């Protein structure tokens, strides 16, 4: 085993040991009436495992190049897994022994007949033997700062990731764009072909976002294809989603129905461009061709592929992507390693030597630059230069790229390796929501820290930012506050993560392509099932007690009706599961489901209209993600009495329960941080008083009864939410009545940082009240959030606002002569079709960096005038920063 593989294995084992320590702590706290001598055995094991944990943490980085260490870690892994299985079963039995409700107890699997004392003592003997036999490794034991990651979080949290410029693709992009906008009036296909890591998708994105494309094509749509099975309906449905945001009504249509709908939209519009990214099957192009009517509008299909034969099968003259030359290679390394700064003179020679060995492959250069980012020591660059040479010598270009990926992975700190490999648990080409990834990392126990709560989530976000800064992760979308919203890894890095994680038994990716179950397919403790074919992948024979996580994805990032799955088999097959993410599986909740007492993360979908009371069984639950087809979801379970629940996310408004007598008298505070979505009726004083730790809240429903008058009782209930930072109000009233924004709004939400309003129909004369929210940084005013012909701004207010988004507003004039928004960075005006002009005073805002106008043509002239003023100022004062104006045609 190489030293870096050993380090990654140590990371996974250390995470498991940390969880074992936590569970033993819970175990000891139980009132043991039935197990004489067991508590003492558990306490002894707890003490020894804590020693083992400290030993692993302190020695991992120093000993990972030792063969003796490799053998030891593997031995520890097997012992710890055995202990974890016993302790988890014991926790279930202990919880059932405390359960007074016989009806609840009868639905749970019992382990009462097991001799736990004997099993614990056997494991205790083995742990002590490991420690005693390796006592010599404790000598000269280095001490490390366990809070180092936490300190880095405080220093780097919130720093924005730079928007990387594309290097060496200007000429390439011009050639392809010319082929797209010129040429025959008939439908044409332009393939971009090149080896993995050469930048096919990067070039395609650059072209897709070029203003010439938005001017030339009435519609332009991006569709990721990937290696998964070529399913015609999936491809067509993803194309249709590019034409409309209201695609739910088409979910049940067959291929012919979806094709007809697309053809109708193409026929009624102008020229259309469809980009197919990462094509592995020439039939994909044939499928897409069927959506184009037989006309002469010069429609185009652009595709990226690594296969020359596929490219030539659709066009005899594909665009072959070139390798970067020496200057372009160094320029790319410099930009990715130093951002806007120049490479120090003493490092130039090393940089040029490094890129010379990269053979002009952009991914290789980018990944190496990630390893060098923030390093200015000549010694560091010399080490990388030598290591790159070792990894790249006498290999073909593809293998060189793979080796560089491994080299960059090897440079990751030990505690981050398992988190990076976890990206492989998601399907290739999957846009991963950052919040989901972070919640999964935490539930899996992959974030090792002595901290908890908010702090551990900040560490997880720091890890994600670090991966992006190292160019190991592609940021697909950012939030308005510049934090990562969605991300993915390059195909080659994804393949690496899957292979390495499988080798380390971190997780197993199971791709089902025909009717089969997963019996005998699992040797890991985490399973990721990927399929687009509805099938029963669990049989009655499946019993995998060691499995702790089950992730199930459809290949096209959509829900699949696995209606023939007997979900009652899930608890039997995986009784000790901690993570269950099966949003793609549509099912009803069986009573057997409540046997899974260890669940920390639950993501499910179905036709349920309520969350049963029995959900309180999941006392370990941290995250609940619930998707239903019903208009609302009635929460019957006492969520206020779920001690570890931090995030409740539903796709439809949830009706929150009032506090029960037990939850009201509980001394433990509710840890909920996220409530999204909830009904307005749920926002009562006694309910919100239990949600004092909530940071993010979204309310959807008929707000008219609560905001028809200006008395402000509705918002007065929010005063108890002193930690609330993000609030979304979505009015679902069809009457179009104007609502009132109470004068005390800012007093009720003093710490609010982000506010989103939709269809609230407040009068623009009341908008100044939002400016009085002293900490407001992001304001999104969507579809008729405010109404009226004019917005005349007050001289004071919006002192901390950085992002302003106004969408589908009916105002005609906007006056800001007093130049508010001293910190405004970004302005978005979307479908404000009546607005005549953007206030020219905004040109004087020093911090304004970008302005986007979409479907707001009347105001485009004034926006260009602001752009001219900003450019003049930049010429006179270069330190003022760049300004970007975007007006798609």
Short mmCIF file of C-alpha atoms in Angstrom, two decimals, residues 33 89 174 207 380 572 577 632 647 676-677 763 781 831:
data_model
loop_
_atom_site.label_atom_id
_atom_site.label_comp_id
_atom_site.label_asym_id
_atom_site.label_seq_id
_atom_site.Cartn_x
_atom_site.Cartn_y
_atom_site.Cartn_z
CA UNK A 33 -31.38 -2.25 34.38
CA UNK A 89 -27.14 -2.99 17.98
CA UNK A 174 -13.80 31.98 -32.46
CA UNK A 207 -18.87 29.53 -26.37
CA UNK A 380 7.71 23.85 -2.24
CA UNK A 572 -34.30 -5.76 7.15
CA UNK A 577 -28.17 2.48 8.53
CA UNK A 632 -49.10 20.62 1.91
CA UNK A 647 -32.57 20.93 9.12
CA UNK A 676 -38.11 25.45 4.52
CA UNK A 677 -40.98 25.50 3.47
CA UNK A 763 -46.51 49.34 -2.53
CA UNK A 781 -37.79 41.10 -5.15
CA UNK A 831 -38.20 40.98 -17.00
#
